Amino acid sequence: MAEKKSCLKGVGLTKVFGLGRNKNTAVDHVDFDFSEGEIVSIVGESGSGKTTLAKMLLGLISTTEGEIYFQGKKRDIRSQRAKKEYWTNIQAIFQDPFSSYNIFNKIDSLFLDCINMRGGKNLPYEKKVEMMTEACSFVNLKFAELTNKYPFELSGGQMQRLMIARIFLLKPKILLADEPTSMIDACSRATILDMLLKLRNDTGMTIIFITHDIGLAYFVSDKVFIMEHGKFVESGTADEVILRPKEAYTKRLLNDVPKIHEEWDLSTVDIKNQ
Amino acid sequence: MKHTLQQIFHSSKFLTGFVIFMSILLVTIFYPLFVPNPPLEIIAQGSFFPPGTYVSNYDAVFSSTAYTLNLPDASAKRIAAKLGNKERSDIKDYLIKVGVPADQIDTTNTTQLLDQWTKNYDPKANIPGMIFSQQRYYQRLDKSLAGLLSSEGLIIAAKNVDTGALEQVGMINQNDYVNIKEVASVRTLPLGTDNFGRDVLTELVKATSVSLEIGLIAGTIATLIGLILGLLAGYIGGAVDDVIMFITNLFTVIPSFVLLILISYSVGQEHRGAVMVATVIGFTSWVWTTRSVRSQVISLRNRDHVNLSKLSGHSLVYIITHDILPYIASYVVMAFILQISSAILAEASLSILGLGPKTSEVPTLGLMMNWAMIYQAQILGKWWAYFPVLLVIALITFSMNLMNTGMDQVFNPALRD
Ligand SMILES: Nc1ncnc2c1ncn2[C@@H]1O[C@H](COP(=O)(O)OP(=O)(O)O)[C@@H](O)[C@H]1O
Ligand SMILES: [Mg+2]
C-alpha cells in the first residue's frame, strides 16, 4: 500500500450549512488520503454527511474549511476552465437513478456529451456509435436497443448501469459512487457492484464507494471509513474495520445489517466481538 | 412532449377553454375581413340605437325625368288638381281643332284623353284662329301634365367615393318590394350603437383584439421578467438571490394595482397608448412569477441531473436552458396564460377608472366599459352597450382559466380526478 501514489487527499475538510442558530456542521474536519486504484468505502447512516463530503470532493459545493489535494497538488477549481479540467479526472454516480437523468434528453445525448468531453467532438458519427456500443456492452446492455430512447423508458437498474457505461466512456481517475445501489432492486445491486469492481480492474480507477450498508462496503472495498455526524470515527482496511470494529457506532452499523447478509458471516463476527 | 400535448388535449377542461378562446380569436381575425368598417367610425347621429337593421334617411333618391310620388289616393288628388273640368274641355277643343273627330274624345277617360293629347299636341304648330295667349296657355298646360300618370319608380343613388357624384345603384318601381341588398346605406347593427353612435359589434371585435394584444404584450413582459429573475435568483443564489428577492419583496408589499394606477396617472393621458398601458401592466405584475419560478429552480438545482450536467462540463447558460428550463416550461406556459388574462382584467380596471389607453385611437374592452359607464348605459338600460363587453371579458378569462386548470391536471398528477 505504501508505495501507491496519493490520488485524493483531504486535510481538515469541513462544511457548515446555515448561519447562527441554524448552523449545521455536515462535515467536520475530516482527514483522509486515498491512493490510486483503491476502492474506498465511506459508511455512515443517513444524514452523517457522506453526500456533502462527496459534493465537496467533486467541487459541486464549496468547502467551509480545509484543503483538497489532487494527485499531490492543491486543487484549484476557481475558474470554469479549471473545473472542466478537474471533472475529466473525477466523476460521480448518484444515489437516485431516476433524478440523475434529464428526462428531456435522449440517452444518446448523455453519451455524446461524454465523448465530447474526452475530446471526441469531431470524430465521425460511426466512430462515436462504436464507442457507445462498447460502453453499453461493458454493462451488458445493447446500444442498438437504447438509442433514441428516453431515460424514463428504462428500469432503475438499467439506468444505473448506463451511469456506469458513462463512467466507462469518461475514464476518470476517480469515481465517486454515492449509494449507487440503494434505490434499486437486490438483483441489480449485485450486478452493479460486479461492474464497479470490473471497472476498477480494467482501468485502475480509484473508486470512492459511499454507502449506509456496511455489508456492501465489506464486499467491495479495500479500505473503509466509518462516518458519524460528519466525522470519520474509524478507518482502516475492510478486514480491520469490519471484522474487528473498535467503535460502538461501527458495531451498531454492523448490527443493523439485515439477515440476508448472514451468508457473509458478519453477524457471527459481530457476536464474537461482544 | 408529443405525449403531453395529447394528454392536454384529452383534458375536457382544457379543450373547452381552448375552443372558447379560439372562437373568440378567430372572430377577431375574420370579422374585420367581412366588415372592414373602421371600428370608431360614427355611423349614426344620436346615441344608443338598439340592435336592429337601419336605413339611412339621408340617402339621396332622384328620378331621371321628374320626381313623382305615386301614392294611391295622392295620385287621384293630384290628377284632379291638374286636370279639372275646364282643362279637360280645353284639351277637347284643341284636339277638335287639330282634326280629331269629336265623337272619339271622351273627357272622363283620363288615360285616353292624355294619350290623345300627347300624340296630337305640337307646341310649334300654327293653328288657325288661335291667339298667342291661347298658345301660351296650351304650352303651360302641357308642361303641367307631364308625368301626371307616370308609373316610373324611384332610383336609389349612392355617392361615388371617388368622384363624389351621385350614381344610380338601384331602382324601386311602383308596388315593388325592395331587396335590402340594393339599398345603398343599410346597416344591420346586431348590437346597436353606443353613446357616440358607433357600431357596438364592430367596436367590440376591435376592442377584443386590442385587449388580447395588451394581454399578450403585458403577459410576455411579465413572464419574461419573472422567468429571468426567478432563474437567476434560484440558480445562482447567494448575493444575486438576495438582491432580486429584496426587489421582489418590495414589489410584493406595494399592491401592484396601486402601483399601476400611480404609474398610469403619472404617464399622462396623451402618452398612454395601448402598448404603453400593456407595458406598464407587464412591468408591475411579474412578482409572483419570479417567486414561483425561483422556488421551482431551487428544488431543481439540487437534482442530480443538474449536478451531472455540471460534471459533464456544461456552462451555466447551457444548464439553465437545457436542464432547468424544460422542467419548468409547462409551469411557465401556465403562468403566461394566467398573466394574459389578468392583464386583460387589469386594463379593464384601469380604463374604468379613466386611466386606460387614450380614447381617440383604438377601443379596448376596458374603454368600452368606461364609455358605457360615463354615458350611463347601465342606468338607461342600454344593455347592448355594456353587457356584450362584460360577456367577452368573462369568456376570455374563463376560457384561459379553464385551459390552465386543464393543463394543471396534466402536469400535476396529484390533481387528476
Ligand atoms: N444544501 C444543504 N443545505 C443545508 N443543509 C444541508 C444541505 N445538504 C445537506 N445538508 C445537511 O447536512 C447533513 C448531511 O447531509 P448528507 O450529506 O446529505 O447526509 P448523507 O448523504 O450521509 O445522508 C444533514 O443534516 C443535512 O440536513
Ligand atoms: Mg446521501
PDB file of C-alpha atoms and ligand atoms in Angstrom, chain A residues 50-51 95 178-179, ligand 2:
ATOM      1  CA  LYS A  50     -21.494  11.432   3.198  1.00  0.00           C
ATOM      2  CA  THR A  51     -23.144  13.156   0.249  1.00  0.00           C
ATOM      3  CA  GLN A  95     -27.922   7.685  -5.483  1.00  0.00           C
ATOM      4  CA  ASP A 178     -22.790   7.868  -3.830  1.00  0.00           C
ATOM      5  CA  GLU A 179     -25.018   4.989  -2.697  1.00  0.00           C
TER       6      GLU A 179
HETATM    7 MG    MG C   2     -26.648  10.902   0.818  1.00  0.00          MG
END
